[in-house]
Structure formats: structure tokens, C-alpha cells
CSV table of C-alpha atoms in Angstrom, one decimal:
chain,number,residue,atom,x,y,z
C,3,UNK,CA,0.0,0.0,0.0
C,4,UNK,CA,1.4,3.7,-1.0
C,5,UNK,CA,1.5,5.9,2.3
C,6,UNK,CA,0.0,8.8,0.1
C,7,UNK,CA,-3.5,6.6,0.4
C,8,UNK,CA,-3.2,6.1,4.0
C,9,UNK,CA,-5.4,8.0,5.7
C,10,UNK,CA,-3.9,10.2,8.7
C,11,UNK,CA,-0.4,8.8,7.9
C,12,UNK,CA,2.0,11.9,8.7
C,13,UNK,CA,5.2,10.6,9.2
C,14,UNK,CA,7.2,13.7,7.3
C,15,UNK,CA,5.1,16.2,7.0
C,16,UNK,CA,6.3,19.4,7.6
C,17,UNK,CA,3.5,20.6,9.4
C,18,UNK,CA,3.6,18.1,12.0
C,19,UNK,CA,5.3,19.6,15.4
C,20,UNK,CA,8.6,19.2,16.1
C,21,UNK,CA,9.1,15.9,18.6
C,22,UNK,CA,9.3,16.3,22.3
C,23,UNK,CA,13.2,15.8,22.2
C,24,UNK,CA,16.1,17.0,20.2
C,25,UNK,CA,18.6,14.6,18.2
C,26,UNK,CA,20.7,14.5,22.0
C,27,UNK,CA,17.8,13.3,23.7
C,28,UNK,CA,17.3,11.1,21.2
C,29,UNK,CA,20.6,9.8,21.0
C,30,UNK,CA,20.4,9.4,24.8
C,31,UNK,CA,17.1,7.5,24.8
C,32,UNK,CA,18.4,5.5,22.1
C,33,UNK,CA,21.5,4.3,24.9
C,34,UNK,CA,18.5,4.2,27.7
C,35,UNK,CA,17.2,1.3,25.2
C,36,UNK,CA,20.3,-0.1,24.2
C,37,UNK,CA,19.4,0.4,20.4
C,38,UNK,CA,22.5,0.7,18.9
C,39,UNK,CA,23.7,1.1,15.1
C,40,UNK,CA,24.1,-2.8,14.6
C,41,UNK,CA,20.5,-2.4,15.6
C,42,UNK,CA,19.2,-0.2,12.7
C,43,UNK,CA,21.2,-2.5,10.7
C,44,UNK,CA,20.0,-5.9,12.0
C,45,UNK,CA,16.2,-3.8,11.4
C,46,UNK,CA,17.2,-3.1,7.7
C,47,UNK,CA,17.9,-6.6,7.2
C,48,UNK,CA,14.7,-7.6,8.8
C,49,UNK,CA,12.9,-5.5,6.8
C,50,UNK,CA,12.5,-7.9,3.1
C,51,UNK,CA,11.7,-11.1,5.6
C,52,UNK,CA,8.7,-8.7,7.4
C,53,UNK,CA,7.2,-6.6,4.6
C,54,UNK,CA,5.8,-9.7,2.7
C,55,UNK,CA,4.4,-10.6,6.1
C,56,UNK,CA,2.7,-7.3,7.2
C,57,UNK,CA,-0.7,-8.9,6.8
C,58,UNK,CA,0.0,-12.0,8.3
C,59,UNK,CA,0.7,-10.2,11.5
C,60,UNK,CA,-1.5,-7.9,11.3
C,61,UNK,CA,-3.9,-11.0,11.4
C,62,UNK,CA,-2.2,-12.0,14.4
C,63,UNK,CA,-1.8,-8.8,16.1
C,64,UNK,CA,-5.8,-8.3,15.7
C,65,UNK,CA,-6.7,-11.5,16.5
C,66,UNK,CA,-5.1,-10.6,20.1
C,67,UNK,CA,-6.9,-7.6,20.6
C,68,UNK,CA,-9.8,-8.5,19.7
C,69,UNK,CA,-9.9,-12.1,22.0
C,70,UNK,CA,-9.3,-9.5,24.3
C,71,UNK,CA,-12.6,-7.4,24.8
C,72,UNK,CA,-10.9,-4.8,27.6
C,73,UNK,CA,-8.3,-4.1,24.7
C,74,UNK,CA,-10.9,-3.9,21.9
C,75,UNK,CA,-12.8,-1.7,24.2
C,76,UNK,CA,-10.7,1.4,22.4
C,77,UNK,CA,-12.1,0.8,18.9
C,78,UNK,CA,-15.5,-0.1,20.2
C,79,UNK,CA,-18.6,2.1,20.2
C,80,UNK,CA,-22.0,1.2,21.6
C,81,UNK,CA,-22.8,-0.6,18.4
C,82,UNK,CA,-19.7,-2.9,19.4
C,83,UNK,CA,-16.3,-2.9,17.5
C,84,UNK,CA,-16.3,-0.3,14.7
C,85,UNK,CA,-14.7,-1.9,11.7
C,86,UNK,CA,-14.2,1.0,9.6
C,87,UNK,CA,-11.9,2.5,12.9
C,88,UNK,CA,-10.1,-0.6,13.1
C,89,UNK,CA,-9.1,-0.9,9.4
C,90,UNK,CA,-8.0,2.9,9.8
C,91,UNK,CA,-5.8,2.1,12.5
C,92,UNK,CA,-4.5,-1.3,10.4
C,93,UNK,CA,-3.0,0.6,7.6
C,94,UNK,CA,-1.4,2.9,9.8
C,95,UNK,CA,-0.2,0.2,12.1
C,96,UNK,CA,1.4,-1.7,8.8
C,97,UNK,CA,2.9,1.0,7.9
C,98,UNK,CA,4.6,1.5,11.5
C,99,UNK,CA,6.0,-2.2,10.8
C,100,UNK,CA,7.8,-0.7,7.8
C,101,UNK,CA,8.6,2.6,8.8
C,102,UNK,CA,10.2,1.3,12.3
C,103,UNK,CA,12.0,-1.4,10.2
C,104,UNK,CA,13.2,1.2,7.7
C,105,UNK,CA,13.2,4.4,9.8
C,106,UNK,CA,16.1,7.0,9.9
C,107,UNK,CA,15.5,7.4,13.5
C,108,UNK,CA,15.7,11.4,13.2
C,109,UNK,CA,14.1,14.2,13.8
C,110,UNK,CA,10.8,13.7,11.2
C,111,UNK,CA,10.4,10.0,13.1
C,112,UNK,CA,10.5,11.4,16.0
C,113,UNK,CA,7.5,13.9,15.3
C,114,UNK,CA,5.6,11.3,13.8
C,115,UNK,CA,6.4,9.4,17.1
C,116,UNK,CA,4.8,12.1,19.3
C,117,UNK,CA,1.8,12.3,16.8
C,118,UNK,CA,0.9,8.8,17.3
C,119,UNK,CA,1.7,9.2,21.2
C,120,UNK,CA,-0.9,11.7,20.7
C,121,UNK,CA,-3.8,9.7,18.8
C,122,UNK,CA,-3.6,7.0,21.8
C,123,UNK,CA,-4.3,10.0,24.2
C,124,UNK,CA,-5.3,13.4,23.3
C,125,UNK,CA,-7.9,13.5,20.3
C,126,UNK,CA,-8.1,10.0,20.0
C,127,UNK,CA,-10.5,9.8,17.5
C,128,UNK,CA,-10.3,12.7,15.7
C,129,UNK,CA,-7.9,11.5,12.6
C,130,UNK,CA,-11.0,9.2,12.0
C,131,UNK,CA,-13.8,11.2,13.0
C,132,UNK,CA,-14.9,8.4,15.3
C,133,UNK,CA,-17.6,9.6,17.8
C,134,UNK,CA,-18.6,6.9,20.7
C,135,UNK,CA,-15.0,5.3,21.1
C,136,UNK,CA,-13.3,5.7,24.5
C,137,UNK,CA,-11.3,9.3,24.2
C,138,UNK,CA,-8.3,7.5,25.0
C,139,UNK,CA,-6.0,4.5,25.0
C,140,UNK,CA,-5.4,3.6,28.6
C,141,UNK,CA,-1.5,3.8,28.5
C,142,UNK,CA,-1.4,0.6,30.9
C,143,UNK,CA,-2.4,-1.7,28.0
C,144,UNK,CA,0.2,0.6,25.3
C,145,UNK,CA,2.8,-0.7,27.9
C,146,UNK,CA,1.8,-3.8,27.9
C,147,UNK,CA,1.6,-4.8,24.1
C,148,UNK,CA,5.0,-4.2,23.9
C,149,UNK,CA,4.8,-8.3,24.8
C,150,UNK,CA,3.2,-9.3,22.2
C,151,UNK,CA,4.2,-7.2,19.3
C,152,UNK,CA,7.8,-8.2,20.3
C,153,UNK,CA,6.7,-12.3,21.2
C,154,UNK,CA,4.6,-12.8,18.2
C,155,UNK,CA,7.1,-10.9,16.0
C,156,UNK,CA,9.8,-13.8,15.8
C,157,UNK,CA,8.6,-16.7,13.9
C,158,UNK,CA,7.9,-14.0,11.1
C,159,UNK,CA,11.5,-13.2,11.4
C,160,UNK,CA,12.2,-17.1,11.6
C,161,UNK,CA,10.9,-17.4,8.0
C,162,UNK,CA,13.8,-15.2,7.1
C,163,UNK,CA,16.8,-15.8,9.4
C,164,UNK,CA,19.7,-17.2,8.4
C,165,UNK,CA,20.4,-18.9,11.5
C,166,UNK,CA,19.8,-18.6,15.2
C,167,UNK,CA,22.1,-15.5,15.8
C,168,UNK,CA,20.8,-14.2,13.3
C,169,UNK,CA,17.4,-14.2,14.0
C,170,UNK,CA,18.4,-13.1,18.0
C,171,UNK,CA,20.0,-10.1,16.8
C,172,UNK,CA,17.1,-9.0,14.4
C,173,UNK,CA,14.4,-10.2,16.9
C,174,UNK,CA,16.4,-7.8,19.8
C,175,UNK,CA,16.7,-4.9,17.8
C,176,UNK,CA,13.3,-5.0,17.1
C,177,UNK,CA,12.3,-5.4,20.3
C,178,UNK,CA,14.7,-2.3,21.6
C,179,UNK,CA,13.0,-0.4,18.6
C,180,UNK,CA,9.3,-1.3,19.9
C,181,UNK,CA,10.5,0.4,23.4
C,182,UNK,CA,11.8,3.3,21.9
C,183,UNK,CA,8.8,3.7,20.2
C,184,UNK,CA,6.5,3.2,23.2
C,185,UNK,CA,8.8,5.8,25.3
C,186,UNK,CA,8.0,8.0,22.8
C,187,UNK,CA,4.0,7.5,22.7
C,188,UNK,CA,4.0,7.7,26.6
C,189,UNK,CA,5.0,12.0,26.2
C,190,UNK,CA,1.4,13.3,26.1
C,191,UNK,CA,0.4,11.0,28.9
C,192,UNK,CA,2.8,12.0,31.9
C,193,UNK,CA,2.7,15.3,33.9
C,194,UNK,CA,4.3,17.8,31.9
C,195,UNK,CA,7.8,18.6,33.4
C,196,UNK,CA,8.2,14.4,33.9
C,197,UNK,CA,8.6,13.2,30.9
């Protein structure tokens, strides 16, 4: 799928504001998760095995939320679970596969981080003009799936490895990526001055 036809999908546009930290912080967070440049490369690599795969864990990815009613409570209206919202928020979550796989990791990711942060928490529904959803993601459960869109990430990277180190080393720096990301996210929901 082109990222000019997915709707809400920002990452680089100008207008977006600048990311909560500058390209030191960054750097620094980076160390905090221990995602190195071997990392971005180990990502790259990854990135051919994954892509073909997107849907198939997508499929997977979905199928956990929704067995999960308390985490498919955030794309749920009265009605019950609003498919359009849901394949909204699928094309932009394929697209985070491939952009953290491919990313440059600079300052245009990082704003695109903080926007996404923002669309679990303040204006939730508002890229999709959903009415009736909950207003926001409770961060608790943002936390959490770091699990399983780490554990359910490595027998897709399996498919592709060329041996066990190898798939360690890709499987670690996506999990170390997946953090970052999350750390990011968590910016509009602590106090401001904490963060």
C-alpha cells in the first residue's frame, strides 16, 4: 500500500510539530534502550523477511486484541467494534512495521512518534472522526503490548533468518526499537515537566 492513500499517515510532514526531544535526547534514549547502530542494521535486514508478512501479522496482532474485549474496548462504540476504525488504524499500524524497520531514526520520526503518542491520548478519534469510542487509549495496556508485538514478532523473522544468531540479533533490535517507540508514545500522557 502507497502511504499517500493512507489515511492520517504523517510521518514527514512538515507541518507536524517538532518531537518532544532533540537529536541529544534522542541519542540518549536510544542508549536508555540499548538500540545501537548494529540495531538499525540488524532492522534493515529484517525489513525484506517482514514486509511480505505485514498482513500476516497484522492478522495475528488483531486477532489478540480483539480475543481480548478490555483491549478492543478502544475501537468499540455502543454498536460494538467499529470496523471501519479498526481498518483505519490497520493501515497505519502496517505502515509503522515498515517505517520502524526502515526508519532513519531522526528528527521527522520522532515527530511522527509524538503524533501517534498523541492519537492514543489526546484526540483520539479525531484523525478518523470516530464519535462513541473511549477518548483515550489507557497507557497501561500501550505498555503492555509491547509483549506481544515483540513475542509474536519472531517466527515471522524465523521465515527469514539465516540462523539462530541471526534471527536473536534481528528479533532484539526489534524489540529495543518497539521500546523506543513506546517511550515516545508515553510523552502526552505524563505530567508535563516528567517526561
Amino acid at each position: 500500500m502507497s502511504t499517500t492513500t493512507i489515511p492520517g499517515y504523517r510521518y514527514g510532514d512538515p507541518a507536524l510539530p517538532p518531537g518532544p526531544i532533540d537529536a541529544d535526547g534522542l541519542r540518549d534514549l536510544r542508549a536508555a534502550c540499548l538500540l545501537s547502530d548494529d540495531d538499525l542494521a540488524a532492522l534493515r535486514e529484517a525489513a525484506p523477511i517482514i514486509e511480505p508478512q505485514i498482513e500476516e501479522i497484522l492478522d495475528t496482532w488483531y486477532g489478540f486484541v480483539g480475543s481480548h474485549p478490555f483491549l478492543l474496548a478502544s475501537f468499540s462504540t455502543a454498536e460494538g467494534p467499529h470496523q471501519g476504525y479498526l481498518a483505519a488504524v490497520r493501515a497505519r499500524f502496517g505502515q509503522w512495521i515498515r517505517d520502524t524497520l526502515r526508519a532513519e531514526y531522526d528528527d521527522r520520526w520522532v515527530a511522527y512518534q509524538r503524533e501517534i503518542g498523541r492519537r492514543h491520548a489526546d484526540g483520539k478519534n479525531a484523525t478518523d472522526g470516530i464519535t462513541g469510542a473511549p477518548d483515550v487509549v489507557p497507557y497501561r495496556y500501550v505498555a503492555a503490548l509491547i509483549v506481544p508485538i515483540t513475542v509474536t514478532m519472531r517466527p515471522f523473522l524465523a521465515k527469514g533468518a539465516r540462523d539462530a544468531e541471526h534471527l536473536e540479533r534481528m528479533h532484539q533490535a526489534w524489540f529495543k526499537a518497539v521500546v523506543l517507540s513506546v517511550a515516545l508514545w508515553s510523552e502526552p500522557y505524563v505530567r508535563e515537566g516528567w517526561w
